[in-house]
Coordinates of C-alpha atoms and ligand atoms in Angstrom, one line a residue:
M960 CA -4.3 -16.8 9.6
A961 CA -7.9 -16.0 8.8
G962 CA -7.8 -17.9 5.2
D963 CA -11.1 -17.4 5.1
V964 CA -11.3 -13.7 5.5
N965 CA -12.2 -11.9 2.1
P966 CA -9.8 -9.6 2.0
F967 CA -12.0 -6.7 -0.5
E968 CA -14.8 -7.5 2.6
S969 CA -12.5 -5.9 4.4
L970 CA -10.7 -3.5 2.2
Q971 CA -15.4 -2.3 1.5
E972 CA -15.3 -2.2 6.4
Q973 CA -12.1 -0.2 6.3
I974 CA -14.2 2.3 4.1
D975 CA -17.3 2.9 6.0
D976 CA -16.0 3.4 8.8
A977 CA -14.2 5.6 7.4
A978 CA -16.6 7.5 5.6
A979 CA -19.3 7.8 9.1
Y980 CA -16.9 10.7 9.2
V981 CA -17.0 12.6 5.5
D982 CA -19.6 14.4 4.3
V983 CA -20.2 11.7 1.6
D984 CA -23.6 10.4 -1.0
S985 CA -24.0 7.3 -1.0
G986 CA -24.1 7.1 -5.0
V987 CA -20.8 8.1 -4.8
L988 CA -19.9 6.4 -1.8
E989 CA -20.9 3.2 -3.5
R990 CA -18.7 3.3 -6.8
L991 CA -15.4 4.4 -4.0
K992 CA -16.1 0.6 -2.7
H993 CA -16.1 -1.2 -6.1
P994 CA -13.5 -1.5 -9.2
E995 CA -14.1 0.3 -12.0
R996 CA -12.9 -2.1 -13.8
V997 CA -11.4 -6.2 -13.9
L998 CA -9.2 -7.5 -17.1
E999 CA -9.0 -11.3 -16.1
T1000 CA -7.1 -13.5 -18.4
N1001 CA -5.9 -16.5 -19.1
L1002 CA -2.1 -17.2 -20.1
T1003 CA -1.8 -20.2 -21.9
V1004 CA 2.3 -20.5 -22.3
E1005 CA 4.7 -23.0 -23.7
M1006 CA 6.6 -24.6 -20.4
D1007 CA 10.2 -25.9 -21.0
D1008 CA 9.7 -29.2 -21.6
G1009 CA 7.0 -28.1 -24.3
S1010 CA 4.1 -28.6 -22.0
I1011 CA 1.8 -26.0 -21.7
E1012 CA 0.6 -24.9 -19.3
V1013 CA -2.5 -21.9 -18.6
F1014 CA -2.1 -18.9 -16.0
K1015 CA -4.4 -17.4 -14.3
A1016 CA -3.8 -13.4 -14.6
Y1017 CA -5.8 -10.2 -13.5
R1018 CA -5.1 -6.3 -13.1
S1019 CA -7.9 -4.4 -11.3
Q1020 CA -8.2 -0.1 -12.0
F1021 CA -10.5 0.8 -9.2
N1022 CA -10.4 4.8 -9.2
G1023 CA -8.8 6.6 -11.3
D1024 CA -9.7 10.5 -10.1
R1025 CA -6.4 11.3 -9.2
G1026 CA -4.4 10.3 -12.1
P1027 CA -4.0 7.3 -14.0
Y1028 CA -3.6 3.3 -12.0
K1029 CA -1.2 2.7 -10.4
G1030 CA -0.2 -0.8 -8.1
G1031 CA 2.4 -3.8 -8.1
I1032 CA 1.8 -7.0 -9.9
R1033 CA 2.0 -10.1 -7.2
Y1034 CA 2.5 -14.4 -8.6
H1035 CA 1.8 -16.0 -6.0
P1036 CA -0.6 -19.4 -5.3
N1037 CA -3.4 -16.8 -3.7
V1038 CA -3.7 -14.2 -6.1
S1039 CA -8.0 -14.0 -7.3
R1040 CA -10.3 -11.3 -8.3
D1041 CA -11.0 -10.5 -5.3
E1042 CA -8.2 -10.0 -3.6
V1043 CA -6.6 -8.7 -6.7
K1044 CA -9.5 -5.4 -6.6
A1045 CA -8.4 -5.3 -2.7
L1046 CA -4.6 -4.7 -2.9
S1047 CA -6.1 -2.5 -5.7
G1048 CA -8.3 -0.3 -4.1
W1049 CA -5.8 -0.3 -0.8
M1050 CA -3.4 1.5 -4.1
V1051 CA -6.6 4.8 -4.2
Y1052 CA -6.3 4.9 -0.6
K1053 CA -2.8 4.7 0.0
T1054 CA -1.4 7.0 -2.8
A1055 CA -4.7 10.0 -1.8
A1056 CA -2.8 9.7 1.6
V1057 CA 0.5 10.9 1.1
N1058 CA -0.9 12.8 -2.2
V1059 CA 0.4 11.4 -5.3
P1060 CA -1.1 11.9 -7.8
Y1061 CA -2.2 8.7 -9.1
G1062 CA -4.9 6.5 -9.1
G1063 CA -5.3 2.8 -7.8
G1064 CA -4.6 -0.8 -9.6
K1065 CA -3.5 -4.7 -9.1
G1066 CA -2.3 -7.4 -11.0
G1067 CA -1.4 -10.7 -10.4
I1068 CA -0.6 -13.9 -12.0
K1069 CA -2.0 -17.2 -10.3
L1070 CA 0.7 -19.6 -10.0
D1071 CA 4.2 -19.9 -6.7
P1072 CA 7.4 -19.1 -8.8
R1073 CA 9.4 -21.2 -7.6
E1074 CA 8.2 -23.7 -9.7
Y1075 CA 9.1 -22.1 -13.3
S1076 CA 12.8 -21.5 -14.9
A1077 CA 14.5 -18.3 -15.0
S1078 CA 13.2 -18.6 -18.5
E1079 CA 9.4 -20.2 -17.8
L1080 CA 8.2 -17.4 -16.2
E1081 CA 9.6 -14.6 -18.7
R1082 CA 7.4 -16.6 -21.2
I1083 CA 4.4 -16.0 -18.6
T1084 CA 5.6 -12.3 -17.8
R1085 CA 5.6 -12.1 -20.9
S1086 CA 2.3 -13.4 -22.1
Y1087 CA 0.9 -10.9 -19.3
A1088 CA 2.7 -8.1 -20.2
T1089 CA 1.2 -8.4 -24.1
E1090 CA -2.4 -8.6 -22.5
L1091 CA -2.0 -5.8 -20.2
R1092 CA -0.8 -3.5 -23.4
P1093 CA -3.6 -2.3 -24.3
I1094 CA -4.6 -0.9 -21.1
I1095 CA -1.1 0.2 -19.4
G1096 CA 0.5 2.6 -20.8
E1097 CA 2.7 6.2 -18.8
D1098 CA -0.7 8.6 -18.9
K1099 CA -2.6 5.4 -18.3
D1100 CA -1.7 2.5 -15.5
I1101 CA 1.5 2.0 -14.7
P1102 CA 2.8 -0.9 -12.2
A1103 CA 5.3 -2.2 -10.2
P1104 CA 6.7 -4.4 -8.6
D1105 CA 4.9 -6.4 -5.6
V1106 CA 5.2 -10.4 -3.6
N1107 CA 7.7 -12.3 -5.5
T1108 CA 8.4 -9.7 -8.5
G1109 CA 10.8 -7.0 -8.9
Q1110 CA 13.6 -5.9 -11.3
R1111 CA 14.0 -8.6 -13.1
E1112 CA 9.7 -8.8 -14.0
M1113 CA 9.0 -5.2 -15.2
N1114 CA 12.0 -4.5 -17.4
W1115 CA 10.3 -7.9 -19.3
I1116 CA 7.0 -5.6 -18.9
K1117 CA 8.8 -2.7 -20.1
D1118 CA 10.4 -4.2 -23.6
T1119 CA 7.7 -6.4 -24.1
Y1120 CA 4.9 -3.0 -24.7
E1121 CA 8.2 -0.8 -25.8
T1122 CA 8.5 -3.4 -28.4
L1123 CA 5.3 -3.8 -28.6
E1124 CA 4.2 -0.4 -29.2
N1125 CA 7.3 0.7 -31.5
T1126 CA 8.7 3.5 -28.6
T1127 CA 10.7 4.4 -25.7
E1128 CA 8.4 4.6 -22.7
P1129 CA 10.4 4.1 -19.2
G1130 CA 7.5 5.3 -17.3
V1131 CA 4.4 2.3 -18.5
I1132 CA 6.1 0.7 -15.5
T1133 CA 7.9 1.6 -12.7
G1134 CA 10.5 -0.6 -9.8
K1135 CA 12.8 -0.6 -12.6
A1136 CA 16.8 -1.7 -12.6
L1137 CA 18.8 1.2 -12.7
E1138 CA 19.9 0.3 -15.8
S1139 CA 16.9 0.6 -17.6
G1140 CA 15.9 3.9 -16.0
G1141 CA 15.2 3.0 -12.4
S1142 CA 15.0 5.5 -9.1
A1143 CA 17.9 5.6 -7.0
G1144 CA 16.1 4.6 -3.5
R1145 CA 14.1 2.6 -5.5
V1146 CA 14.6 -1.2 -3.8
E1147 CA 14.5 0.5 0.2
A1148 CA 11.8 3.0 -0.1
T1149 CA 8.9 0.1 1.5
G1150 CA 10.8 -0.5 4.1
R1151 CA 12.6 3.7 4.6
S1152 CA 9.1 4.6 4.7
V1153 CA 7.7 1.9 7.9
M1154 CA 11.0 3.6 9.2
L1155 CA 9.9 7.0 9.1
V1156 CA 6.2 6.3 10.3
A1157 CA 8.2 3.7 13.5
R1158 CA 10.2 7.4 14.0
E1159 CA 7.1 9.6 14.2
A1160 CA 4.3 7.2 15.8
F1161 CA 7.4 7.1 18.4
D1162 CA 7.9 11.0 18.9
Y1163 CA 4.0 11.3 19.3
L1164 CA 3.8 9.1 21.6
E1165 CA 6.2 10.1 23.7
R1166 CA 7.8 6.7 23.3
G1167 CA 11.9 5.8 23.2
M1168 CA 13.3 4.0 19.6
E1169 CA 16.5 3.5 21.4
G1170 CA 16.2 0.1 23.2
A1171 CA 13.1 -0.4 22.0
S1172 CA 12.3 -4.3 21.2
V1173 CA 11.3 -5.2 17.7
A1174 CA 9.6 -8.4 16.1
V1175 CA 9.2 -8.0 12.2
Q1176 CA 7.3 -10.9 10.3
G1177 CA 8.4 -11.5 6.6
Y1178 CA 11.7 -10.8 5.7
G1179 CA 11.2 -10.4 1.7
N1180 CA 12.1 -6.8 0.3
A1181 CA 9.6 -4.6 2.5
G1182 CA 11.1 -6.2 6.2
S1183 CA 13.9 -6.9 5.9
V1184 CA 14.8 -3.4 4.6
A1185 CA 12.2 -2.3 7.3
A1186 CA 14.6 -3.9 10.0
K1187 CA 18.2 -2.6 9.2
L1188 CA 16.8 1.2 8.5
I1189 CA 14.9 0.4 12.0
D1190 CA 17.6 -0.7 13.6
D1191 CA 20.1 1.9 13.1
L1192 CA 18.0 3.7 15.3
G1193 CA 18.7 1.9 18.1
A1194 CA 16.1 -0.7 18.1
D1195 CA 16.9 -4.2 19.4
I1196 CA 15.8 -6.4 16.6
V1197 CA 14.6 -9.0 18.2
A1198 CA 13.0 -11.4 16.3
V1199 CA 11.7 -11.7 12.5
S1200 CA 10.3 -14.5 10.3
D1201 CA 9.6 -15.5 7.3
S1202 CA 8.1 -18.4 6.0
S1203 CA 10.5 -20.9 7.2
G1204 CA 9.5 -19.9 11.0
A1205 CA 10.6 -17.3 13.2
I1206 CA 14.4 -16.1 14.7
Y1207 CA 15.1 -14.9 18.6
N1208 CA 17.7 -13.4 20.4
E1209 CA 16.5 -11.5 23.2
N1210 CA 19.8 -8.7 23.2
G1211 CA 18.5 -7.9 19.3
L1212 CA 19.2 -9.9 15.8
D1213 CA 22.3 -8.2 13.6
A1214 CA 19.5 -7.0 10.9
R1215 CA 21.8 -7.4 8.2
A1216 CA 23.4 -10.1 8.9
V1217 CA 20.2 -12.7 8.8
K1218 CA 19.4 -11.2 5.5
Q1219 CA 23.3 -11.8 4.2
H1220 CA 22.4 -15.5 6.1
K1221 CA 18.6 -15.6 4.7
R1222 CA 20.2 -14.6 0.8
E1223 CA 22.7 -18.0 1.1
T1224 CA 20.6 -20.0 2.6
G1225 CA 17.1 -19.2 2.0
S1226 CA 15.6 -18.9 5.0
V1227 CA 15.9 -17.0 7.9
T1228 CA 16.4 -20.2 10.6
G1229 CA 18.6 -21.4 11.1
Y1230 CA 20.8 -18.5 11.9
P1231 CA 23.5 -19.0 13.9
E1232 CA 23.4 -16.4 16.6
A1233 CA 20.0 -16.3 17.5
T1234 CA 18.7 -18.8 20.5
E1235 CA 15.4 -19.7 20.2
E1236 CA 13.2 -20.8 16.9
F1237 CA 9.7 -20.6 16.4
G1238 CA 6.5 -20.6 14.4
N1239 CA 5.9 -17.4 13.5
D1240 CA 2.7 -17.2 15.0
D1241 CA 4.4 -17.3 18.2
L1242 CA 6.3 -13.9 16.7
L1243 CA 2.7 -11.9 16.2
T1244 CA 2.0 -12.5 19.9
L1245 CA 6.0 -11.8 21.5
D1246 CA 6.0 -8.8 24.1
V1247 CA 7.9 -6.3 22.3
D1248 CA 7.5 -2.1 21.6
L1249 CA 6.8 -2.4 18.6
L1250 CA 5.2 -5.6 15.8
V1251 CA 6.0 -5.7 12.4
P1252 CA 3.8 -7.6 9.9
A1253 CA 5.7 -7.7 6.6
A1254 CA 4.4 -10.8 4.5
L1255 CA 0.9 -10.7 3.5
E1256 CA -3.0 -10.1 4.1
N1257 CA -5.0 -11.7 7.1
A1258 CA -1.5 -11.7 8.9
I1259 CA -3.6 -11.5 12.9
D1260 CA -7.4 -12.4 12.8
A1261 CA -9.6 -11.5 15.6
E1262 CA -8.2 -15.2 17.4
L1263 CA -4.9 -14.3 17.4
A1264 CA -5.2 -9.9 17.9
P1265 CA -6.4 -11.2 22.0
D1266 CA -2.8 -12.2 22.5
V1267 CA -0.8 -9.7 20.6
S1268 CA 1.0 -8.3 23.6
A1269 CA 3.3 -5.2 21.2
D1270 CA 1.7 -2.4 22.4
V1271 CA 2.6 0.0 18.7
I1272 CA 1.9 -2.1 14.7
V1273 CA 3.6 -0.3 12.2
E1274 CA 1.8 -2.3 8.6
A1275 CA 4.3 -2.9 6.6
A1276 CA 2.2 -5.5 4.8
N1277 CA -0.7 -4.3 3.1
G1278 CA -3.9 -5.5 5.5
P1279 CA -1.9 -7.4 7.4
L1280 CA -5.2 -6.8 10.6
T1281 CA -9.0 -8.2 9.9
P1282 CA -10.8 -5.8 10.7
N1283 CA -12.2 -7.9 13.1
A1284 CA -8.4 -8.1 15.0
D1285 CA -8.8 -4.6 13.8
D1286 CA -11.1 -3.5 16.7
V1287 CA -10.1 -6.1 19.4
L1288 CA -7.0 -4.7 19.1
T1289 CA -8.8 -0.9 18.7
E1290 CA -10.6 -2.1 22.3
R1291 CA -7.0 -2.9 23.9
D1292 CA -5.1 0.8 22.9
V1293 CA -2.4 -0.2 20.2
A1294 CA -1.5 1.8 18.0
V1295 CA -1.4 0.8 14.8
F1296 CA -0.6 2.7 12.3
P1297 CA -2.0 1.7 9.2
D1298 CA -0.4 0.3 5.7
I1299 CA -1.5 2.8 3.4
L1300 CA 1.1 5.1 5.0
A1301 CA 3.5 3.3 6.6
N1302 CA 3.7 0.6 3.1
A1303 CA 3.2 4.2 1.1
G1304 CA 7.2 5.1 1.0
G1305 CA 7.5 2.1 -2.7
V1306 CA 4.5 3.5 -4.5
T1307 CA 5.7 7.4 -3.7
V1308 CA 9.1 6.9 -5.1
S1309 CA 7.6 5.2 -7.9
Y1310 CA 6.1 8.3 -8.3
F1311 CA 9.0 10.3 -8.1
E1312 CA 10.7 7.2 -10.9
W1313 CA 8.4 8.4 -13.2
V1314 CA 8.9 12.0 -13.0
Q1315 CA 12.4 11.6 -12.9
N1316 CA 11.5 9.2 -17.1
R1317 CA 9.1 11.9 -18.0
Q1318 CA 12.2 14.0 -18.3
R1319 CA 14.5 12.0 -18.8
F1320 CA 16.5 13.2 -15.7
Y1321 CA 17.7 11.6 -13.1
W1322 CA 18.4 12.0 -9.2
T1323 CA 20.7 11.4 -6.4
E1324 CA 19.5 8.8 -4.0
D1325 CA 20.2 12.0 -1.7
R1326 CA 17.4 13.8 -2.7
V1327 CA 14.5 10.8 -3.6
N1328 CA 15.5 9.8 0.6
D1329 CA 14.7 13.5 0.9
E1330 CA 11.7 14.0 -0.9
L1331 CA 10.5 11.0 0.7
E1332 CA 10.5 12.2 3.9
R1333 CA 9.3 14.8 3.4
V1334 CA 6.5 13.0 1.6
V1335 CA 6.4 10.1 4.5
V1336 CA 6.5 13.0 7.7
E1337 CA 3.6 15.5 5.9
A1338 CA 1.0 12.8 5.7
F1339 CA 2.3 11.5 8.6
D1340 CA 0.9 14.9 10.6
E1341 CA -2.3 15.2 8.8
L1342 CA -3.1 12.0 10.3
T1343 CA -2.6 13.1 13.7
D1344 CA -3.9 16.4 12.6
V1345 CA -7.8 14.3 12.4
Y1346 CA -6.2 11.4 14.9
E1347 CA -6.7 15.4 17.2
S1348 CA -9.8 16.6 15.4
Y1349 CA -12.2 14.0 14.6
D1350 CA -13.8 11.6 16.9
V1351 CA -12.6 8.7 15.3
P1352 CA -11.3 4.8 17.5
N1353 CA -8.4 5.1 15.2
F1354 CA -4.9 5.6 13.8
R1355 CA -6.5 3.3 10.2
T1356 CA -9.9 5.6 10.0
A1357 CA -7.8 8.9 10.3
M1358 CA -5.8 8.3 7.8
Y1359 CA -8.9 7.3 5.6
V1360 CA -10.3 10.3 6.5
V1361 CA -7.8 11.8 5.4
A1362 CA -7.5 9.5 1.7
I1363 CA -10.9 9.1 1.4
R1364 CA -11.7 13.2 1.0
R1365 CA -8.9 13.9 -1.2
V1366 CA -10.3 11.1 -3.4
L1367 CA -14.0 12.5 -3.1
R1368 CA -12.3 16.3 -3.7
A1369 CA -11.8 14.7 -6.7
A1370 CA -14.6 12.7 -7.8
E1371 CA -16.8 15.5 -7.2
E1372 CA -14.6 18.3 -9.0
A1373 CA -15.2 16.1 -11.9
G1374 CA -18.6 15.4 -12.4
T1375 CA -20.8 12.1 -13.5
W1376 CA -20.8 12.3 -17.1
P1377 CA -22.5 11.5 -20.0
Ligands
LIG2792 N1 2.9 -3.4 -4.7 C1 3.5 -2.1 -3.9 C2 2.4 -1.5 -3.7 O1 1.6 -2.1 -1.9 C3 4.3 -0.8 -4.5 C4 3.2 -0.2 -6.4 C5 4.0 0.8 -7.0 O2 5.1 0.8 -6.9 O3 3.5 1.5 -7.5 O4 2.8 0.0 -2.7

């Protein structure tokens, strides 16, 4: 794990790499590489035993040229100002890649949620929502789930916001439970776009999915759903991992049964049908047809990249490859399909949720999945068009070219003010 690679610098390098193929003024480019503003706050919260704890929390609003800021909120001990800035920038280029009318934002609280009770987490979340209140809103900035947050936290934030504003505004946040204004298909959406991109990628590269071997690093919401849906395409999920380690079976693991095992025991390890168990890095270097990194950023660095043996990588996590790892893999002709496309299903169905909230009219799950497929396939085709018509080194740069052009056009049309 490349803990010392700063994800904000990775983001800036990725933007520079793609900007070389786009006609952009250097001042405008500078703006596209920095957030518009970052809220940094210290939440002071009473614990169950009456003591007081202080938590560092952030919200970065990176760019709003294409619409309200949009992006998740993560709870993790590694949350930092630069991580949140990077993640908010990736959201700008993600929403532009799939052409949903949003800018990019991201927030986080530095804590390990496993160390707190549900009532402590509720007070922490409501305190954070109170800090966010002046800067969020369905036309301003719309948070969503990210690492270690889900429907429960989104419902608390919505309730805090609506109570303080004395209104009903379900579109202030997405990823809510169905009864609180959530959308059918939202929970599975990130994993679904990973599956769709894997399917399109294999088709484009003229490789068969049937019987292809697949390794998935990370078995949270994105990884476990991606594994299940890729399994349904006829591929063999030979290895999966979580923070406890990796499990392997060369004949394929039953992705649903592994999920059930994790639900019951808390981890994927100890799954009875696995023939071997090993560490996370060993999973990342397995000789498989498809590798899906679905955990955190910097999973593969320049040191590990020469040992990666997969032919195709589809990024379910945000920023799982460092730029130096990317260079090594490009050199080695490994086809990497980038996060800003592959995991964009989450924000795309967040967009559908927001549209439904504003219309107070709700769609069927089939409609959500059909519209998602249309968006992802269209973006994939734009990526391959640029890949074939520009002399770009890899699919990531091609996708950034598509995205940056869109952000630039919106910025130029808006002009400079005052
Ligand atoms: N946290 C997710 C992401 O990184 C979803 C964001 C959203 O739905 O706004 O894309």
